[in-house]
């Protein structure tokens, strides 16, 4: 309980700081006035610029964090995450392809299709006839798919006019610039439905953690359960990518960091702490990206990359010490 309260307090402080800080600084009085009454000098800033951006960051970070925690629990490997396994890159590729081809399909549908297609390719490439597929094999196959998707996205950028290509490149890095309340509605409505679906599958996930043989002995249809959980995790990641771009390392870091902050032992608590930590990390990263260079707003993905790359190297070294790699 104490850990959960700590996470909630950190999230509240980060959200208020992100709303108050920027080119136009809002004092605590102006911030409270704008939030409570919708009037005053801060109301316009909160209502049209920072409000949608921060609330979008909260939603996108939460769904990415929850997606990563689901994958890590499903594969029982801390390196399993949609960004590492190429699913977010696949989701980003379909959106860039739609822009290059002039298609006007909704971004969430495009991202979901790309993410699921990448997941299907990873499953096909890592399949071993007559044997269970080791999680590390799927992770390595996902890395390859992710590199291919990123390369194709870079190629498609060369086909776009310069202003459009620059904006698309910024989005591919992971950006929350120019978010509005439509993006908020997208990520929160879709994310809430998928989060409810994920939490409803916690019994299946708990059974799978006991081992496939024991889970099957308990009456669980292992194959179907794995597909349902993986599909839910991919769609959660796609919901975040659709509004914030393929922000790197949020999904990878949120589960372990959330467990450290809250000390959650049960699966449901671990999933919720991962979602909260993902929201916290993305809000703080976006705030840092806005404040890093005066007059320049960096993409949030730059900051998550700076944080996530050392974490990934540390995690790899830990896995090598344990003999898992």
Short mmCIF file of C-alpha atoms in Angstrom, two decimals:
data_model
loop_
_atom_site.label_atom_id
_atom_site.label_comp_id
_atom_site.label_asym_id
_atom_site.label_seq_id
_atom_site.Cartn_x
_atom_site.Cartn_y
_atom_site.Cartn_z
CA UNK A 1 0.00 0.00 0.00
CA UNK A 2 2.79 2.42 0.90
CA UNK A 3 4.53 1.77 -2.42
CA UNK A 4 1.33 2.36 -4.38
CA UNK A 5 0.79 5.67 -2.58
CA UNK A 6 4.38 6.66 -3.36
CA UNK A 7 3.81 5.97 -7.05
CA UNK A 8 0.54 7.94 -7.05
CA UNK A 9 2.25 10.88 -5.32
CA UNK A 10 5.14 10.86 -7.82
CA UNK A 11 2.65 10.72 -10.69
CA UNK A 12 0.64 13.64 -9.28
CA UNK A 13 3.76 15.79 -8.76
CA UNK A 14 5.07 15.01 -12.26
CA UNK A 15 1.70 15.83 -13.83
CA UNK A 16 1.40 19.18 -12.03
CA UNK A 17 4.99 20.08 -12.91
CA UNK A 18 4.39 19.21 -16.57
CA UNK A 19 1.26 21.38 -16.63
CA UNK A 20 2.96 24.34 -14.95
CA UNK A 21 6.34 24.39 -16.71
CA UNK A 22 7.01 25.55 -20.24
CA UNK A 23 7.66 28.69 -22.30
CA UNK A 24 4.84 30.29 -20.32
CA UNK A 25 5.37 29.46 -16.64
CA UNK A 26 2.23 29.07 -14.53
CA UNK A 27 2.40 29.88 -10.83
CA UNK A 28 0.61 27.53 -8.42
CA UNK A 29 -2.19 30.11 -8.13
CA UNK A 30 -2.70 30.38 -11.90
CA UNK A 31 -2.45 26.61 -12.28
CA UNK A 32 -5.11 26.00 -9.63
CA UNK A 33 -7.34 28.70 -11.08
CA UNK A 34 -7.09 27.23 -14.56
CA UNK A 35 -7.70 23.66 -13.36
CA UNK A 36 -10.55 24.43 -10.96
CA UNK A 37 -12.49 27.11 -12.84
CA UNK A 38 -11.29 26.92 -16.43
CA UNK A 39 -10.73 30.67 -16.33
CA UNK A 40 -7.78 33.03 -16.03
CA UNK A 41 -4.50 33.38 -17.95
CA UNK A 42 -3.62 29.71 -17.55
CA UNK A 43 -6.89 28.33 -18.89
CA UNK A 44 -5.89 28.70 -22.56
CA UNK A 45 -2.48 27.13 -22.00
CA UNK A 46 -3.97 24.21 -20.07
CA UNK A 47 -6.95 23.71 -22.34
CA UNK A 48 -5.29 23.78 -25.74
CA UNK A 49 -1.55 23.17 -25.34
CA UNK A 50 -0.30 21.47 -22.19
CA UNK A 51 -3.47 19.79 -20.99
CA UNK A 52 -3.96 17.51 -24.02
CA UNK A 53 -0.24 16.87 -24.25
CA UNK A 54 0.16 15.80 -20.63
CA UNK A 55 -3.03 13.71 -20.52
CA UNK A 56 -2.01 12.01 -23.78
CA UNK A 57 1.40 11.26 -22.24
CA UNK A 58 -0.28 9.72 -19.19
CA UNK A 59 -2.46 7.46 -21.33
CA UNK A 60 0.25 6.48 -23.82
CA UNK A 61 2.78 5.76 -21.08
CA UNK A 62 0.25 3.66 -19.17
CA UNK A 63 -0.68 1.42 -22.12
CA UNK A 64 2.97 0.98 -23.14
CA UNK A 65 3.96 0.11 -19.58
CA UNK A 66 1.13 -2.39 -19.23
CA UNK A 67 1.98 -3.94 -22.60
CA UNK A 68 5.60 -4.45 -21.59
CA UNK A 69 4.65 -5.99 -18.24
CA UNK A 70 2.29 -8.43 -19.97
CA UNK A 71 4.99 -9.57 -22.39
CA UNK A 72 7.58 -9.95 -19.64
CA UNK A 73 5.22 -12.04 -17.51
CA UNK A 74 4.04 -14.09 -20.50
CA UNK A 75 7.56 -14.94 -21.69
CA UNK A 76 9.10 -14.86 -18.21
CA UNK A 77 11.93 -12.75 -19.58
CA UNK A 78 12.72 -9.13 -18.60
CA UNK A 79 13.90 -8.40 -22.15
CA UNK A 80 10.51 -9.19 -23.68
CA UNK A 81 8.82 -5.92 -24.62
CA UNK A 82 6.97 -4.66 -27.71
CA UNK A 83 9.67 -2.13 -28.57
CA UNK A 84 12.49 -4.68 -28.29
CA UNK A 85 10.50 -7.32 -30.23
CA UNK A 86 9.69 -5.01 -33.14
CA UNK A 87 5.95 -4.64 -32.56
CA UNK A 88 6.01 -0.88 -32.02
CA UNK A 89 8.26 -0.48 -35.07
CA UNK A 90 5.73 -2.43 -37.11
CA UNK A 91 2.91 -0.23 -35.83
CA UNK A 92 4.89 2.88 -36.73
CA UNK A 93 5.69 1.55 -40.21
CA UNK A 94 2.02 1.16 -41.15
CA UNK A 95 1.26 4.75 -40.14
CA UNK A 96 4.23 6.12 -42.13
CA UNK A 97 3.20 3.94 -45.10
CA UNK A 98 -0.34 5.33 -44.93
CA UNK A 99 1.03 8.89 -44.94
CA UNK A 100 3.29 8.14 -47.92
CA UNK A 101 0.43 6.52 -49.86
CA UNK A 102 -2.06 9.22 -48.98
CA UNK A 103 -4.41 6.91 -47.06
CA UNK A 104 -6.74 8.39 -44.45
CA UNK A 105 -7.46 5.39 -42.23
CA UNK A 106 -7.64 6.00 -38.45
CA UNK A 107 -4.17 5.81 -36.84
CA UNK A 108 -5.28 3.34 -34.12
CA UNK A 109 -6.43 0.85 -36.76
CA UNK A 110 -3.23 1.29 -38.76
CA UNK A 111 -1.06 0.86 -35.67
CA UNK A 112 -3.02 -2.21 -34.55
CA UNK A 113 -2.67 -3.80 -37.99
CA UNK A 114 1.06 -3.13 -38.15
CA UNK A 115 1.68 -4.36 -34.63
CA UNK A 116 -0.28 -7.58 -35.17
CA UNK A 117 1.44 -8.17 -38.53
CA UNK A 118 4.85 -7.79 -36.88
CA UNK A 119 3.81 -10.19 -34.10
CA UNK A 120 2.66 -12.75 -36.67
CA UNK A 121 5.97 -12.51 -38.53
CA UNK A 122 7.91 -12.97 -35.29
CA UNK A 123 5.83 -16.03 -34.41
CA UNK A 124 6.34 -17.56 -37.87
CA UNK A 125 10.08 -16.89 -37.98
CA UNK A 126 10.74 -18.26 -34.50
CA UNK A 127 8.49 -21.31 -34.78
CA UNK A 128 10.18 -24.65 -34.23
CA UNK A 129 8.24 -27.67 -35.43
CA UNK A 130 7.53 -30.09 -32.64
CA UNK A 131 9.25 -27.98 -29.99
CA UNK A 132 8.25 -25.09 -27.75
CA UNK A 133 9.76 -21.80 -28.93
CA UNK A 134 12.28 -20.39 -26.42
CA UNK A 135 11.45 -16.78 -25.44
CA UNK A 136 14.96 -15.63 -26.39
CA UNK A 137 14.42 -16.92 -29.93
CA UNK A 138 11.28 -14.82 -30.27
CA UNK A 139 13.06 -11.77 -28.84
CA UNK A 140 15.90 -12.10 -31.36
CA UNK A 141 13.45 -12.62 -34.22
CA UNK A 142 11.59 -9.54 -33.04
CA UNK A 143 14.80 -7.52 -33.06
CA UNK A 144 15.30 -8.45 -36.70
CA UNK A 145 11.71 -7.52 -37.61
CA UNK A 146 12.10 -4.24 -35.76
CA UNK A 147 15.26 -3.33 -37.70
CA UNK A 148 13.55 -4.13 -41.00
CA UNK A 149 10.48 -2.07 -40.08
CA UNK A 150 12.64 0.87 -39.02
CA UNK A 151 14.62 0.69 -42.27
CA UNK A 152 11.43 0.64 -44.35
CA UNK A 153 10.08 3.61 -42.39
CA UNK A 154 13.28 5.55 -43.12
CA UNK A 155 12.97 4.70 -46.81
CA UNK A 156 9.36 5.89 -46.94
CA UNK A 157 10.38 9.17 -45.34
CA UNK A 158 12.50 9.90 -48.42
CA UNK A 159 9.33 9.82 -50.53
CA UNK A 160 7.61 12.55 -48.53
CA UNK A 161 7.90 16.31 -49.04
CA UNK A 162 10.48 17.85 -46.71
CA UNK A 163 8.10 19.48 -44.15
CA UNK A 164 5.97 16.34 -43.94
CA UNK A 165 9.06 14.11 -43.71
CA UNK A 166 10.49 16.22 -40.88
CA UNK A 167 7.27 15.96 -38.89
CA UNK A 168 7.01 12.21 -39.55
CA UNK A 169 10.64 11.72 -38.45
CA UNK A 170 9.91 13.58 -35.24
CA UNK A 171 6.88 11.37 -34.62
CA UNK A 172 8.92 8.20 -35.31
CA UNK A 173 11.32 9.26 -32.55
CA UNK A 174 8.38 9.44 -30.16
CA UNK A 175 6.77 12.85 -29.88
CA UNK A 176 3.83 14.40 -28.04
CA UNK A 177 3.93 17.73 -29.86
CA UNK A 178 0.62 19.20 -31.08
CA UNK A 179 -1.55 16.67 -29.25
CA UNK A 180 -5.22 17.59 -28.84
CA UNK A 181 -8.25 16.20 -27.05
CA UNK A 182 -8.94 13.83 -29.95
CA UNK A 183 -5.69 12.04 -29.17
CA UNK A 184 -6.66 11.98 -25.49
CA UNK A 185 -9.98 10.32 -26.30
CA UNK A 186 -8.29 7.79 -28.59
CA UNK A 187 -5.70 6.55 -26.15
CA UNK A 188 -7.88 6.65 -23.04
CA UNK A 189 -10.98 4.98 -24.51
CA UNK A 190 -9.08 2.27 -26.37
CA UNK A 191 -6.57 1.89 -23.55
CA UNK A 192 -9.26 1.51 -20.88
CA UNK A 193 -11.02 -1.24 -22.84
CA UNK A 194 -7.79 -3.12 -23.50
CA UNK A 195 -6.58 -2.68 -19.91
CA UNK A 196 -9.86 -4.16 -18.65
CA UNK A 197 -9.41 -7.05 -21.09
CA UNK A 198 -5.84 -7.59 -19.88
CA UNK A 199 -6.80 -7.59 -16.20
CA UNK A 200 -9.60 -10.06 -16.94
CA UNK A 201 -6.94 -12.51 -18.16
CA UNK A 202 -4.83 -12.48 -15.01
CA UNK A 203 -5.98 -15.97 -13.98
CA UNK A 204 -4.78 -17.36 -17.29
CA UNK A 205 -1.46 -15.56 -16.93
CA UNK A 206 -1.04 -16.83 -13.38
CA UNK A 207 -1.68 -20.38 -14.58
CA UNK A 208 0.87 -20.01 -17.38
CA UNK A 209 3.48 -18.88 -14.86
CA UNK A 210 3.18 -22.30 -13.22
CA UNK A 211 4.37 -23.93 -16.44
CA UNK A 212 2.57 -25.08 -19.56
CA UNK A 213 2.14 -28.70 -18.42
CA UNK A 214 0.62 -27.75 -15.08
CA UNK A 215 -1.53 -25.07 -16.69
CA UNK A 216 -2.87 -27.60 -19.18
CA UNK A 217 -3.50 -30.00 -16.29
CA UNK A 218 -5.63 -27.31 -14.65
CA UNK A 219 -7.80 -27.19 -17.77
CA UNK A 220 -6.29 -24.13 -19.45
CA UNK A 221 -6.04 -24.13 -23.22
CA UNK A 222 -2.45 -22.98 -23.28
CA UNK A 223 -2.19 -22.05 -26.95
CA UNK A 224 -5.35 -19.96 -26.94
CA UNK A 225 -4.40 -18.27 -23.68
CA UNK A 226 -0.98 -17.28 -25.01
CA UNK A 227 -2.43 -15.90 -28.24
CA UNK A 228 -5.10 -13.91 -26.36
CA UNK A 229 -2.58 -12.40 -23.93
CA UNK A 230 -0.03 -11.62 -26.64
CA UNK A 231 -2.71 -10.08 -28.86
CA UNK A 232 -3.93 -7.88 -26.01
CA UNK A 233 -0.37 -6.74 -25.27
CA UNK A 234 0.29 -5.91 -28.94
CA UNK A 235 -2.93 -3.88 -29.18
CA UNK A 236 -2.04 -1.98 -26.00
CA UNK A 237 1.32 -1.05 -27.51
CA UNK A 238 -0.38 -0.03 -30.75
CA UNK A 239 -2.75 2.26 -28.85
CA UNK A 240 0.25 4.10 -27.41
CA UNK A 241 2.10 4.25 -30.73
CA UNK A 242 -0.96 5.70 -32.49
CA UNK A 243 -0.86 8.88 -30.38
CA UNK A 244 2.78 9.20 -29.28
CA UNK A 245 4.81 7.34 -31.87
CA UNK A 246 7.04 4.34 -31.12
CA UNK A 247 8.54 5.80 -27.92
CA UNK A 248 11.50 3.57 -27.04
CA UNK A 249 12.11 1.70 -23.79
CA UNK A 250 8.94 2.74 -21.89
CA UNK A 251 7.52 -0.78 -22.19
CA UNK A 252 10.86 -2.38 -21.31
CA UNK A 253 11.53 -0.37 -18.15
CA UNK A 254 8.08 0.12 -16.61
CA UNK A 255 7.44 -3.35 -15.23
CA UNK A 256 10.70 -3.78 -13.26
CA UNK A 257 10.71 -0.13 -12.11
CA UNK A 258 7.07 -0.33 -11.03
CA UNK A 259 7.75 -3.48 -9.03
CA UNK A 260 10.65 -1.73 -7.29
CA UNK A 261 8.57 1.32 -6.41
CA UNK A 262 5.44 -0.47 -5.19
CA UNK A 263 6.78 -3.86 -4.14
CA UNK A 264 3.68 -5.48 -5.69
CA UNK A 265 3.65 -9.27 -5.42
CA UNK A 266 0.40 -10.20 -7.14
CA UNK A 267 0.09 -10.11 -10.91
CA UNK A 268 -2.74 -7.59 -10.94
CA UNK A 269 -0.75 -5.23 -8.71
CA UNK A 270 2.34 -5.64 -10.88
CA UNK A 271 0.36 -4.79 -14.01
CA UNK A 272 -1.16 -1.68 -12.43
CA UNK A 273 2.21 -0.53 -11.10
CA UNK A 274 3.73 -1.00 -14.57
CA UNK A 275 0.97 1.13 -16.10
CA UNK A 276 1.46 3.86 -13.51
CA UNK A 277 5.24 3.79 -13.92
CA UNK A 278 4.93 3.98 -17.71
CA UNK A 279 2.75 7.07 -17.35
CA UNK A 280 5.24 8.59 -14.89
CA UNK A 281 8.28 7.94 -17.09
CA UNK A 282 6.69 9.37 -20.24
CA UNK A 283 5.40 12.52 -18.51
CA UNK A 284 8.81 13.16 -16.92
CA UNK A 285 10.63 12.41 -20.21
CA UNK A 286 8.39 14.79 -22.13
CA UNK A 287 8.88 17.51 -19.51
CA UNK A 288 12.65 17.02 -19.63
CA UNK A 289 12.60 17.11 -23.44
CA UNK A 290 10.76 20.43 -23.37
CA UNK A 291 13.11 21.94 -20.79
CA UNK A 292 16.46 20.52 -21.95
CA UNK A 293 17.29 23.20 -24.53
CA UNK A 294 15.80 26.72 -24.25
CA UNK A 295 13.66 27.48 -27.28
CA UNK A 296 13.86 23.90 -28.60
CA UNK A 297 11.32 21.14 -27.92
CA UNK A 298 12.95 17.76 -28.33
CA UNK A 299 10.87 14.63 -28.93
CA UNK A 300 10.13 12.72 -25.73
CA UNK A 301 11.68 9.64 -27.33
CA UNK A 302 15.10 11.28 -27.16
CA UNK A 303 14.92 11.33 -23.38
CA UNK A 304 13.49 7.82 -23.01
CA UNK A 305 16.27 6.61 -25.31
CA UNK A 306 18.91 8.26 -23.11
CA UNK A 307 17.36 6.61 -20.05
CA UNK A 308 16.55 3.28 -21.64
CA UNK A 309 19.80 2.47 -23.42
CA UNK A 310 21.87 2.24 -20.19
CA UNK A 311 19.04 0.25 -18.60
CA UNK A 312 19.05 -2.21 -21.51
CA UNK A 313 22.83 -2.65 -21.26
CA UNK A 314 22.56 -3.20 -17.49
CA UNK A 315 19.77 -5.73 -17.98
CA UNK A 316 21.76 -7.58 -20.64
CA UNK A 317 24.75 -7.80 -18.31
CA UNK A 318 22.52 -9.18 -15.55
CA UNK A 319 21.07 -11.84 -17.83
CA UNK A 320 24.56 -12.83 -18.99
CA UNK A 321 25.71 -13.17 -15.37
CA UNK A 322 22.77 -15.49 -14.69
CA UNK A 323 23.59 -17.51 -17.81
CA UNK A 324 20.30 -16.69 -19.50
CA UNK A 325 22.03 -15.30 -22.63
#
